Amino acid sequence: MEKSDSVHSGSTYDHDTAVLEKLGYKQSLDRSLSAFGTFGVTFSCLSVLAGLTPLYGDALQSGGPVAVIWGWLAVSVFTLMVGLSLAEICSAYPTTGGLYFWTIKILEGRVINGVRVGSPDWVPLASWVVGYTNWLGLVLAIASTDLAMAQFLASLVTMLTDYVPSTYVIFAIYFGIIILHGIVNSLAVRLNGIFNIISVWWHVLGTALIVVVVIVYSPTKQSAEFVFTHWENNTGWTSGFYVFMLGLLQSQYTMSGYDSAAHMSEETKNAQEGGPWGIIRAIVVAFVVGWTFLIAMTFCIQDFQSQIVDPAVGISLSQMFLDGPGQTWAIILILVILGAQFFCGSALTLASSRMVYAFARDGALPLSRHLHKLDKHKSPVAAVWFNIAFCFFLGLPYIWSETAYSAIVSVNTIASSISYLIPILCRILLARESFQPGPFSLGRYSILIGVISTFWIVITSALFLCPTEFPVTAENVNYAAVPFILVIGLCVLYYAIWGRHWFKPGGTRVLDESEDMKVVDGGAAVGGGDKMELDVDFDQKA
């Protein structure tokens, strides 16, 4: 495939801007992120310290160290397959909209029996559903991360004072955290890039500190046999395979959010390579850091019952820090985890705001006219605070039921997985011959990797709907299917009543931030302000 350095003769746009313009959009965001900066955002969203620490004790009770240690390896390998599939599509269509935009673009050049037939009639609805599930997954990830941070802060308070904060107090802490994330992400993207580079080193060095301190100061160590082969089942289920699969949920929850690199595409230099490699590098580094962390922590378990099953301070790792290194080090190590959780929540807020900005740019959200506006730093501040407000309401159920956290985790992962699944299916089933890859290409392995990715997404999505304890009661049943089906139902209804009449992403809109959105039929899109006109031709030649 030939690389085009301009959209039309005499263009003064650089290559990134030209590629974006060819996809139908103006360069409005501040393209100032390096490849490492984009990796920093993506790695922060994966955050092993934020994802693994809240659920470590639960995972150990569903399969023991076998599920935790080997499960992390298995999940990482399959996640890399999904990441490779998404990275290839990201390289072809480097836009902030990401997955919902890809769903449209993949099928535009579809060919059947040598004849170009274009997209099936159902594709706009599929794109709409992908957009909403992608957005829902991102904001639920913010909510789950910040609730976990609030719980860790509460455990620290309990450790220091013996005071046990109520759910009302924990929610108040959560509210303060999401407000701080809104403030941080109202800054210029250049500052956010620096912030997320700091986050990378915080995670790597922080993990190293935790590992060294816990190993050095824990009075006894478990055997290698315990760490790599011990089985534990406190779920009530008798099927070992089912219990092992439940033990993977902690790892799969952590290994999500890597599509954030795609949402930063319009702010990334050399986006056709920086975006895809941001996805891949983040997954690989997260695997290495996470496996090191899990193995070290599991070696240092002193008493399974008092630290994992029934920790006095509420969180297994906090109890392990207190029992091993002691209170002073426990405070320091918990602060390291709290910092990682804050960085993670901030990166998720950043990525989700870009997704909202792009979705609103295509008019798919209520208040779209306002949500796609940029401030003087070319940052979508309105989109940031829209997500913060939504996170406030997502966190409210926690006040009345602590199991709301588990539901948020489940729906977050299911929604993200569905948004990953649809564009991959479109790629491997309907666009095998017509898909034109960008600089990052899987070549002849693309379809095989896509099939493996599809298999894994379907399996893990089903797992997050399954009950985790037996016998199943009204208190422990997994209600994740209810809110997920409700959201999808409302999404489809919203499209049927309203969105189907005008929702046309994929080059039919070119926006200017100073005017209302304008849509021109036939692919000719007109922006306001500078009156840029573009007759878009997406027929790329190999």
Coordinates of C-alpha atoms in Angstrom, one line a residue:
M1 CA 0.0 0.0 0.0
E2 CA 1.4 3.4 -1.0
K3 CA 1.6 6.1 1.6
S4 CA 0.1 9.4 0.7
D5 CA 1.8 12.5 2.0
S6 CA -1.0 14.8 1.1
V7 CA -4.6 14.8 0.3
H8 CA -4.5 17.1 -2.6
S9 CA -1.7 18.9 -4.5
G10 CA -0.3 22.0 -2.8
S11 CA -1.4 20.9 0.6
T12 CA 0.6 22.3 3.5
Y13 CA -0.6 19.8 6.0
D14 CA 1.9 17.3 7.4
H15 CA 1.3 13.6 6.9
D16 CA -0.8 13.1 10.1
T17 CA -3.1 16.0 9.2
A18 CA -3.4 14.7 5.6
V19 CA -4.3 11.2 6.8
L20 CA -6.9 12.6 9.1
E21 CA -8.3 14.9 6.5
K22 CA -8.6 12.0 4.1
L23 CA -10.7 10.2 6.7
G24 CA -13.0 13.2 6.7
Y25 CA -12.0 15.4 9.7
K26 CA -10.1 18.6 10.4
Q27 CA -7.1 18.7 12.7
S28 CA -8.6 20.5 15.7
L29 CA -6.9 18.9 18.7
D30 CA -3.3 19.7 19.7
R31 CA -1.1 17.1 18.1
S32 CA 1.7 17.2 20.6
L33 CA 2.0 13.7 22.1
S34 CA 5.1 11.6 21.3
A35 CA 4.8 7.9 20.8
F36 CA 6.0 7.4 24.4
G37 CA 3.4 9.9 25.6
T38 CA 0.7 7.9 24.0
F39 CA 2.2 4.7 25.5
G40 CA 2.1 6.4 28.9
V41 CA -1.6 7.2 28.6
T42 CA -2.4 3.6 27.5
F43 CA -0.1 1.9 30.1
S44 CA -1.7 4.1 32.8
C45 CA -5.1 3.0 31.8
L46 CA -4.0 -0.7 32.1
S47 CA -2.4 0.1 35.5
V48 CA -1.5 -3.2 37.1
L49 CA -1.3 -1.6 40.5
A50 CA -4.8 -0.1 40.2
G51 CA -6.3 -3.2 38.6
L52 CA -4.7 -6.1 40.5
T53 CA -4.7 -4.7 44.0
P54 CA -8.4 -4.4 44.8
L55 CA -9.3 -7.9 43.6
Y56 CA -6.2 -9.8 44.6
G57 CA -7.8 -11.5 47.6
D58 CA -11.0 -12.4 45.7
A59 CA -9.0 -14.0 42.9
L60 CA -6.9 -16.1 45.3
Q61 CA -10.1 -17.6 46.6
S62 CA -11.2 -18.6 43.1
G63 CA -8.4 -21.0 42.1
G64 CA -5.7 -19.9 44.4
P65 CA -2.2 -19.0 43.2
V66 CA -2.7 -21.3 40.2
A67 CA -5.5 -19.0 38.8
V68 CA -3.7 -15.8 39.8
I69 CA -0.2 -16.6 38.5
W70 CA -0.9 -18.7 35.4
G71 CA -4.2 -16.9 34.8
W72 CA -2.3 -13.6 34.4
L73 CA 0.0 -15.3 31.8
A74 CA -3.0 -16.7 29.8
V75 CA -5.0 -13.5 29.9
S76 CA -2.0 -11.5 28.8
V77 CA -1.3 -13.7 25.8
F78 CA -4.9 -13.6 24.6
T79 CA -5.2 -9.9 25.4
L80 CA -2.1 -9.3 23.2
M81 CA -4.0 -11.1 20.4
V82 CA -6.9 -8.7 20.8
G83 CA -4.5 -5.8 21.0
L84 CA -2.8 -6.8 17.7
S85 CA -6.1 -7.0 15.9
L86 CA -7.1 -3.6 17.2
A87 CA -3.7 -2.1 16.5
E88 CA -3.9 -3.1 12.8
I89 CA -7.2 -1.4 12.4
C90 CA -6.0 1.6 14.4
S91 CA -3.1 2.0 12.0
A92 CA -5.5 2.2 9.0
Y93 CA -7.9 4.7 10.6
P94 CA -6.1 6.8 13.2
T95 CA -8.9 8.9 14.6
T96 CA -10.0 9.9 18.1
G97 CA -13.4 8.2 17.5
G98 CA -11.6 4.8 17.5
L99 CA -13.7 1.7 17.4
Y100 CA -17.1 3.0 16.4
F101 CA -15.5 4.9 13.5
W102 CA -13.5 1.8 12.5
T103 CA -16.8 -0.2 12.3
I104 CA -18.0 2.1 9.5
K105 CA -14.8 2.5 7.6
I106 CA -13.8 -1.2 7.5
L107 CA -16.9 -2.0 5.4
E108 CA -17.0 1.0 3.1
G109 CA -14.8 -0.6 0.5
R110 CA -16.4 -4.1 0.9
V111 CA -16.2 -6.2 -2.2
I112 CA -18.3 -9.2 -3.2
N113 CA -17.4 -11.3 -6.3
G114 CA -15.2 -8.5 -7.5
V115 CA -17.9 -5.8 -7.1
R116 CA -17.7 -3.0 -4.6
V117 CA -20.9 -3.1 -2.6
G118 CA -20.1 -0.8 0.3
S119 CA -21.5 -1.1 3.8
P120 CA -24.6 -3.2 4.7
D121 CA -27.6 -1.3 6.0
W122 CA -27.1 -2.4 9.6
V123 CA -23.6 -1.0 9.9
P124 CA -24.6 2.5 11.2
L125 CA -26.5 0.8 14.0
A126 CA -23.5 -1.4 14.8
S127 CA -21.2 1.7 14.8
W128 CA -23.7 3.4 17.2
V129 CA -23.7 0.4 19.6
V130 CA -19.9 0.2 19.5
G131 CA -19.6 3.9 20.3
Y132 CA -22.0 3.7 23.3
T133 CA -20.5 0.4 24.7
N134 CA -17.0 1.9 24.2
W135 CA -17.9 5.0 26.1
L136 CA -19.7 3.1 28.8
G137 CA -16.7 0.8 29.3
L138 CA -14.4 3.8 29.7
V139 CA -16.6 5.8 32.2
L140 CA -17.2 2.6 34.2
A141 CA -13.5 2.0 34.3
I142 CA -13.1 5.5 35.8
A143 CA -15.8 4.8 38.3
S144 CA -14.4 1.4 39.3
T145 CA -10.8 2.7 39.6
D146 CA -11.8 5.7 41.7
L147 CA -14.1 3.6 43.9
A148 CA -11.2 1.2 44.5
M149 CA -9.0 4.2 45.4
A150 CA -11.6 5.5 47.8
Q151 CA -11.7 2.0 49.4
F152 CA -7.9 1.9 49.7
L153 CA -7.9 5.3 51.4
A154 CA -10.6 4.0 53.8
S155 CA -8.4 1.0 54.6
L156 CA -5.5 3.3 55.4
V157 CA -7.8 5.3 57.7
T158 CA -8.8 2.1 59.5
M159 CA -5.2 1.0 59.8
L160 CA -4.2 4.3 61.4
T161 CA -7.2 5.0 63.6
D162 CA -9.4 1.9 63.9
Y163 CA -12.2 4.0 62.5
V164 CA -14.2 2.1 59.8
P165 CA -15.5 4.6 57.3
S166 CA -19.1 4.0 56.2
T167 CA -20.2 3.7 52.5
Y168 CA -21.3 7.4 52.7
V169 CA -17.8 8.5 53.7
I170 CA -16.2 6.3 51.0
F171 CA -18.6 7.8 48.4
A172 CA -17.6 11.3 49.6
I173 CA -13.9 10.4 49.1
Y174 CA -14.8 9.0 45.6
F175 CA -16.5 12.3 44.7
G176 CA -13.4 14.3 45.7
I177 CA -11.3 12.0 43.5
I178 CA -13.4 12.4 40.4
I179 CA -13.4 16.1 40.8
L180 CA -9.6 16.2 41.0
H181 CA -9.5 14.1 37.8
G182 CA -11.7 16.6 36.1
I183 CA -9.4 19.4 37.1
V184 CA -6.2 17.6 36.0
N185 CA -7.8 16.8 32.6
S186 CA -8.9 20.3 32.0
L187 CA -5.2 21.2 31.5
A188 CA -3.5 21.4 28.1
V189 CA -2.7 18.0 26.5
R190 CA 1.1 18.8 26.6
L191 CA 0.8 18.8 30.4
N192 CA -1.2 15.7 30.4
G193 CA 1.4 14.0 28.3
I194 CA 4.1 14.9 30.9
F195 CA 1.7 13.7 33.7
N196 CA 1.3 10.3 32.0
I197 CA 5.0 9.9 31.4
I198 CA 5.5 10.4 35.1
S199 CA 2.8 7.8 35.6
V200 CA 4.8 5.2 33.7
W201 CA 7.8 5.6 36.0
W202 CA 5.6 5.8 39.1
H203 CA 4.1 2.4 38.1
V204 CA 7.4 0.7 37.3
L205 CA 9.5 2.1 40.2
G206 CA 6.5 1.8 42.6
T207 CA 6.0 -1.8 41.7
A208 CA 9.7 -2.4 42.2
L209 CA 9.6 -0.7 45.6
I210 CA 6.6 -2.8 46.8
V211 CA 8.2 -6.0 45.6
V212 CA 11.6 -5.3 47.3
V213 CA 10.1 -4.1 50.6
V214 CA 7.6 -6.9 51.0
I215 CA 10.1 -9.6 50.1
V216 CA 12.8 -8.1 52.5
Y217 CA 10.5 -7.5 55.5
S218 CA 8.1 -10.4 55.3
P219 CA 9.3 -12.8 58.1
T220 CA 8.4 -16.0 56.2
K221 CA 8.0 -17.0 52.6
Q222 CA 5.8 -19.4 50.8
S223 CA 7.4 -22.2 48.8
A224 CA 7.6 -22.2 45.0
E225 CA 5.2 -25.1 45.0
F226 CA 2.6 -23.0 46.8
V227 CA 3.1 -20.0 44.5
F228 CA 2.9 -22.0 41.2
T229 CA 0.8 -25.0 42.0
H230 CA -1.4 -24.4 45.1
W231 CA -5.2 -24.7 44.5
E232 CA -7.8 -22.9 46.6
N233 CA -11.5 -22.8 46.1
N234 CA -13.7 -20.8 48.5
T235 CA -16.5 -20.2 45.9
G236 CA -18.7 -23.1 46.7
W237 CA -18.6 -24.4 43.1
T238 CA -17.3 -27.9 42.5
S239 CA -16.1 -27.6 38.9
G240 CA -12.4 -26.9 38.9
F241 CA -12.5 -25.5 35.4
Y242 CA -15.2 -23.1 36.1
V243 CA -13.5 -21.9 39.3
F244 CA -10.2 -21.4 37.4
M245 CA -12.1 -19.3 34.8
L246 CA -13.6 -17.2 37.5
G247 CA -10.1 -16.6 38.8
L248 CA -9.2 -15.0 35.5
L249 CA -11.7 -12.2 36.0
Q250 CA -9.2 -10.1 38.0
S251 CA -6.6 -10.3 35.3
Q252 CA -9.1 -9.6 32.5
Y253 CA -10.5 -6.6 34.3
T254 CA -6.9 -5.2 34.6
M255 CA -6.1 -5.9 31.0
S256 CA -8.6 -3.6 29.5
G257 CA -8.6 0.1 28.4
Y258 CA -5.8 -0.3 25.9
D259 CA -7.9 1.2 23.2
S260 CA -7.0 4.5 24.8
A261 CA -4.1 4.8 22.4
A262 CA -6.7 5.0 19.6
H263 CA -8.6 7.8 21.3
M264 CA -5.4 9.8 21.5
S265 CA -4.6 9.3 17.8
E266 CA -5.5 12.9 16.7
E267 CA -3.0 14.2 19.3
T268 CA -0.2 11.7 18.6
K269 CA 2.6 12.4 16.2
N270 CA 3.0 9.8 13.5
A271 CA -0.3 8.4 14.7
Q272 CA -0.4 5.5 12.2
E273 CA 2.5 3.9 14.0
G274 CA 2.4 5.6 17.4
G275 CA -1.2 4.5 18.1
P276 CA -0.8 0.8 17.3
W277 CA 2.6 0.5 19.1
G278 CA 1.1 2.3 22.1
I279 CA -1.4 -0.5 22.4
I280 CA 1.1 -3.3 21.9
R281 CA 3.8 -1.9 24.2
A282 CA 1.4 -1.1 26.9
I283 CA 0.1 -4.7 27.0
V284 CA 3.6 -6.3 27.0
V285 CA 5.0 -4.0 29.7
A286 CA 1.8 -4.4 31.8
F287 CA 2.3 -8.2 31.6
V288 CA 5.9 -8.1 32.8
V289 CA 5.2 -5.6 35.6
G290 CA 2.0 -7.4 36.6
W291 CA 3.5 -10.9 36.7
T292 CA 6.5 -9.7 38.7
F293 CA 4.1 -8.1 41.2
L294 CA 1.8 -11.1 41.5
I295 CA 4.6 -13.7 42.0
A296 CA 6.3 -11.5 44.6
M297 CA 3.1 -10.9 46.6
T298 CA 2.1 -14.5 46.5
F299 CA 5.5 -15.6 47.9
C300 CA 4.9 -13.3 50.9
I301 CA 1.5 -14.4 52.1
Q302 CA 1.9 -15.2 55.8
D303 CA -1.5 -16.5 56.7
F304 CA -4.2 -17.3 54.0
Q305 CA -7.2 -17.0 56.3
S306 CA -6.3 -13.7 58.1
Q307 CA -4.8 -11.9 55.1
I308 CA -6.7 -13.2 52.1
V309 CA -10.1 -14.6 53.3
D310 CA -10.8 -12.2 56.2
P311 CA -8.4 -9.2 56.4
A312 CA -9.0 -7.0 59.4
V313 CA -8.4 -3.8 57.4
G314 CA -10.7 -4.8 54.6
I315 CA -8.2 -5.3 51.7
S316 CA -5.9 -8.3 51.5
L317 CA -2.8 -6.4 50.3
S318 CA -3.1 -3.7 52.9
Q319 CA -3.3 -6.5 55.5
M320 CA -0.2 -8.1 54.1
F321 CA 1.7 -4.8 54.2
L322 CA 0.7 -4.3 57.8
D323 CA 1.6 -7.9 58.9
G324 CA 4.9 -8.0 57.0
P325 CA 6.8 -4.8 56.6
G326 CA 4.8 -3.1 59.4
Q327 CA 2.7 0.0 59.7
T328 CA 5.2 2.6 58.5
W329 CA 6.1 0.8 55.3
A330 CA 2.4 -0.2 54.9
I331 CA 1.5 3.4 54.8
I332 CA 4.2 4.2 52.2
L333 CA 3.3 1.2 50.0
I334 CA -0.5 2.0 50.1
L335 CA 0.4 5.6 49.1
V336 CA 2.3 4.2 46.1
I337 CA -0.8 2.2 45.1
L338 CA -3.1 5.2 45.7
G339 CA -0.8 7.2 43.4
A340 CA -1.0 4.6 40.7
Q341 CA -4.8 4.5 41.1
F342 CA -5.0 8.3 40.7
F343 CA -2.8 8.2 37.6
C344 CA -4.9 5.4 36.2
G345 CA -8.2 7.2 36.8
S346 CA -6.8 10.4 35.3
A347 CA -5.6 8.6 32.1
L348 CA -9.0 6.9 31.7
T349 CA -10.7 10.3 32.1
L350 CA -8.4 11.7 29.4
A351 CA -9.1 8.9 27.0
S352 CA -12.8 8.9 27.6
S353 CA -13.1 12.6 27.1
R354 CA -11.5 12.2 23.6
M355 CA -14.0 9.5 22.8
V356 CA -16.9 11.7 23.9
Y357 CA -15.5 14.6 21.9
A358 CA -15.3 12.4 18.8
F359 CA -18.8 10.9 19.3
A360 CA -20.2 14.3 19.8
R361 CA -18.4 15.5 16.7
D362 CA -20.5 13.0 14.8
G363 CA -23.6 14.1 16.7
A364 CA -24.3 10.8 18.6
L365 CA -24.6 12.2 22.1
P366 CA -27.1 14.5 23.8
L367 CA -25.7 18.0 24.0
S368 CA -23.3 17.1 21.1
R369 CA -23.2 20.7 20.0
H370 CA -21.5 21.6 23.3
L371 CA -19.5 18.4 23.9
H372 CA -17.4 18.7 20.8
K373 CA -16.2 22.3 21.7
L374 CA -12.5 22.8 22.5
D375 CA -11.0 25.4 24.9
K376 CA -8.1 27.7 24.1
H377 CA -5.6 24.8 24.7
K378 CA -7.5 22.7 22.2
S379 CA -8.7 20.4 24.9
P380 CA -12.3 19.1 25.1
V381 CA -13.0 20.3 28.6
A382 CA -16.8 20.1 28.2
A383 CA -16.4 16.4 27.4
V384 CA -14.2 15.9 30.5
W385 CA -16.8 17.3 32.8
F386 CA -19.6 15.4 31.1
N387 CA -17.9 12.2 32.0
I388 CA -17.2 13.3 35.5
A389 CA -20.9 14.1 36.1
F390 CA -21.8 10.7 34.7
C391 CA -19.3 9.0 37.0
F392 CA -20.9 10.7 40.0
F393 CA -24.2 9.0 39.2
L394 CA -22.5 5.7 38.5
G395 CA -21.0 5.7 42.0
L396 CA -24.3 6.5 43.8
P397 CA -25.5 2.8 44.1
Y398 CA -22.4 2.0 46.2
I399 CA -23.9 4.0 49.1
W400 CA -26.6 1.4 49.4
S401 CA -24.8 -1.7 48.3
E402 CA -21.1 -2.5 48.3
T403 CA -21.7 -5.2 45.7
A404 CA -22.3 -2.3 43.3
Y405 CA -18.5 -2.2 42.8
S406 CA -18.5 -5.8 41.5
A407 CA -21.4 -4.9 39.1
I408 CA -19.5 -1.9 37.8
V409 CA -16.4 -4.0 37.2
S410 CA -18.4 -6.6 35.3
V411 CA -20.3 -4.2 33.1
N412 CA -17.2 -2.2 32.5
T413 CA -15.3 -5.2 31.1
I414 CA -18.3 -6.6 29.1
A415 CA -19.0 -3.2 27.5
S416 CA -15.4 -2.7 26.5
S417 CA -15.2 -6.3 25.2
I418 CA -18.3 -5.8 23.0
S419 CA -16.8 -2.6 21.5
Y420 CA -13.6 -4.5 20.7
L421 CA -15.5 -7.5 19.2
I422 CA -17.7 -5.8 16.6
P423 CA -14.9 -4.1 14.5
I424 CA -12.8 -7.2 14.7
L425 CA -15.7 -9.4 13.4
C426 CA -16.3 -6.9 10.6
R427 CA -12.6 -7.1 9.7
I428 CA -12.3 -10.9 9.7
L429 CA -15.8 -11.8 8.3
L430 CA -16.8 -9.1 5.9
A431 CA -13.6 -7.3 4.9
R432 CA -11.1 -10.0 4.4
E433 CA -10.1 -8.9 0.9
S434 CA -11.1 -5.2 0.9
F435 CA -9.4 -4.0 4.1
Q436 CA -6.5 -1.8 3.4
P437 CA -4.0 -1.9 6.3
G438 CA -1.8 1.0 7.4
P439 CA 1.9 0.9 8.2
F440 CA 1.2 -1.6 11.0
S441 CA 0.0 -4.8 9.4
L442 CA -0.4 -8.4 10.6
G443 CA -0.1 -9.6 7.0
R444 CA -1.2 -13.2 6.5
Y445 CA -1.7 -13.8 10.2
S446 CA -4.4 -11.1 10.5
I447 CA -7.4 -13.4 10.1
L448 CA -6.0 -16.1 12.4
I449 CA -5.2 -13.6 15.2
G450 CA -8.7 -12.0 14.7
V451 CA -10.4 -15.4 15.1
I452 CA -8.4 -16.1 18.3
S453 CA -9.3 -12.6 19.6
T454 CA -13.0 -13.2 18.8
F455 CA -13.0 -16.5 20.7
W456 CA -11.4 -14.9 23.8
I457 CA -13.7 -11.9 23.9
V458 CA -16.8 -14.1 23.7
I459 CA -15.5 -16.4 26.5
T460 CA -14.5 -13.6 28.9
S461 CA -17.7 -11.6 28.2
A462 CA -19.8 -14.6 29.2
L463 CA -17.7 -15.2 32.3
F464 CA -18.4 -11.7 33.6
L465 CA -22.2 -12.5 33.5
C466 CA -21.8 -15.7 35.5
P467 CA -22.4 -16.1 39.3
T468 CA -19.1 -16.2 41.3
E469 CA -20.5 -18.0 44.4
F470 CA -22.6 -21.1 45.2
P471 CA -25.3 -21.4 46.3
V472 CA -26.6 -18.5 44.3
T473 CA -28.7 -16.1 46.4
A474 CA -30.3 -12.7 45.9
E475 CA -27.3 -11.2 47.7
N476 CA -24.5 -12.8 45.6
V477 CA -26.2 -13.2 42.2
N478 CA -24.4 -11.5 39.3
Y479 CA -26.7 -8.7 38.2
A480 CA -24.3 -7.4 35.6
A481 CA -26.6 -8.6 32.7
V482 CA -29.5 -6.4 33.9
P483 CA -27.8 -2.9 33.6
F484 CA -25.9 -4.0 30.5
I485 CA -29.1 -5.2 28.6
L486 CA -30.9 -2.1 29.8
V487 CA -28.2 0.2 28.4
I488 CA -28.0 -1.6 25.1
G489 CA -31.8 -1.5 24.8
L490 CA -31.9 2.2 25.5
C491 CA -29.1 2.7 23.0
V492 CA -30.9 0.9 20.2
L493 CA -34.2 2.6 21.0
Y494 CA -32.4 6.0 20.9
Y495 CA -31.0 5.1 17.5
A496 CA -34.3 3.9 16.2
I497 CA -36.2 7.0 17.2
W498 CA -33.6 9.6 16.5
G499 CA -30.1 8.7 15.5
R500 CA -30.9 6.6 12.4
H501 CA -32.1 9.7 10.5
W502 CA -28.8 11.5 10.5
F503 CA -26.0 9.5 12.2
K504 CA -23.4 9.2 9.5
P505 CA -19.8 9.0 10.8
G506 CA -16.9 8.3 8.7
G507 CA -16.1 11.3 6.6
T508 CA -19.5 12.8 6.2
R509 CA -18.8 15.5 8.8
V510 CA -15.9 18.0 9.0
L511 CA -16.3 20.3 12.0
D512 CA -15.2 23.7 13.1
E513 CA -15.3 24.4 16.8
S514 CA -16.7 27.9 16.3
E515 CA -19.9 26.8 14.5
D516 CA -22.7 24.3 14.7
M517 CA -22.2 20.9 13.0
K518 CA -23.1 20.8 9.3
V519 CA -23.7 17.7 7.3
V520 CA -23.5 17.7 3.5
D521 CA -24.9 14.8 1.5
G522 CA -22.8 12.8 -0.8
G523 CA -19.6 12.9 1.2
A524 CA -18.8 16.6 0.7
A525 CA -18.4 18.0 4.1
V526 CA -18.1 21.6 5.0
G527 CA -16.7 23.1 8.2
G528 CA -17.4 26.5 9.5
G529 CA -15.0 29.3 10.2
D530 CA -12.4 28.9 7.5
K531 CA -15.1 27.3 5.1
M532 CA -12.8 24.3 4.4
E533 CA -14.5 22.2 1.8
L534 CA -13.5 18.6 1.2
D535 CA -14.8 16.2 -1.4
V536 CA -13.6 13.0 0.3
D537 CA -12.6 10.0 -1.7
F538 CA -12.0 6.9 0.4
D539 CA -11.2 4.6 -2.5
Q540 CA -7.6 3.8 -1.5
K541 CA -5.4 1.9 -4.0
A542 CA -3.1 -0.8 -2.9

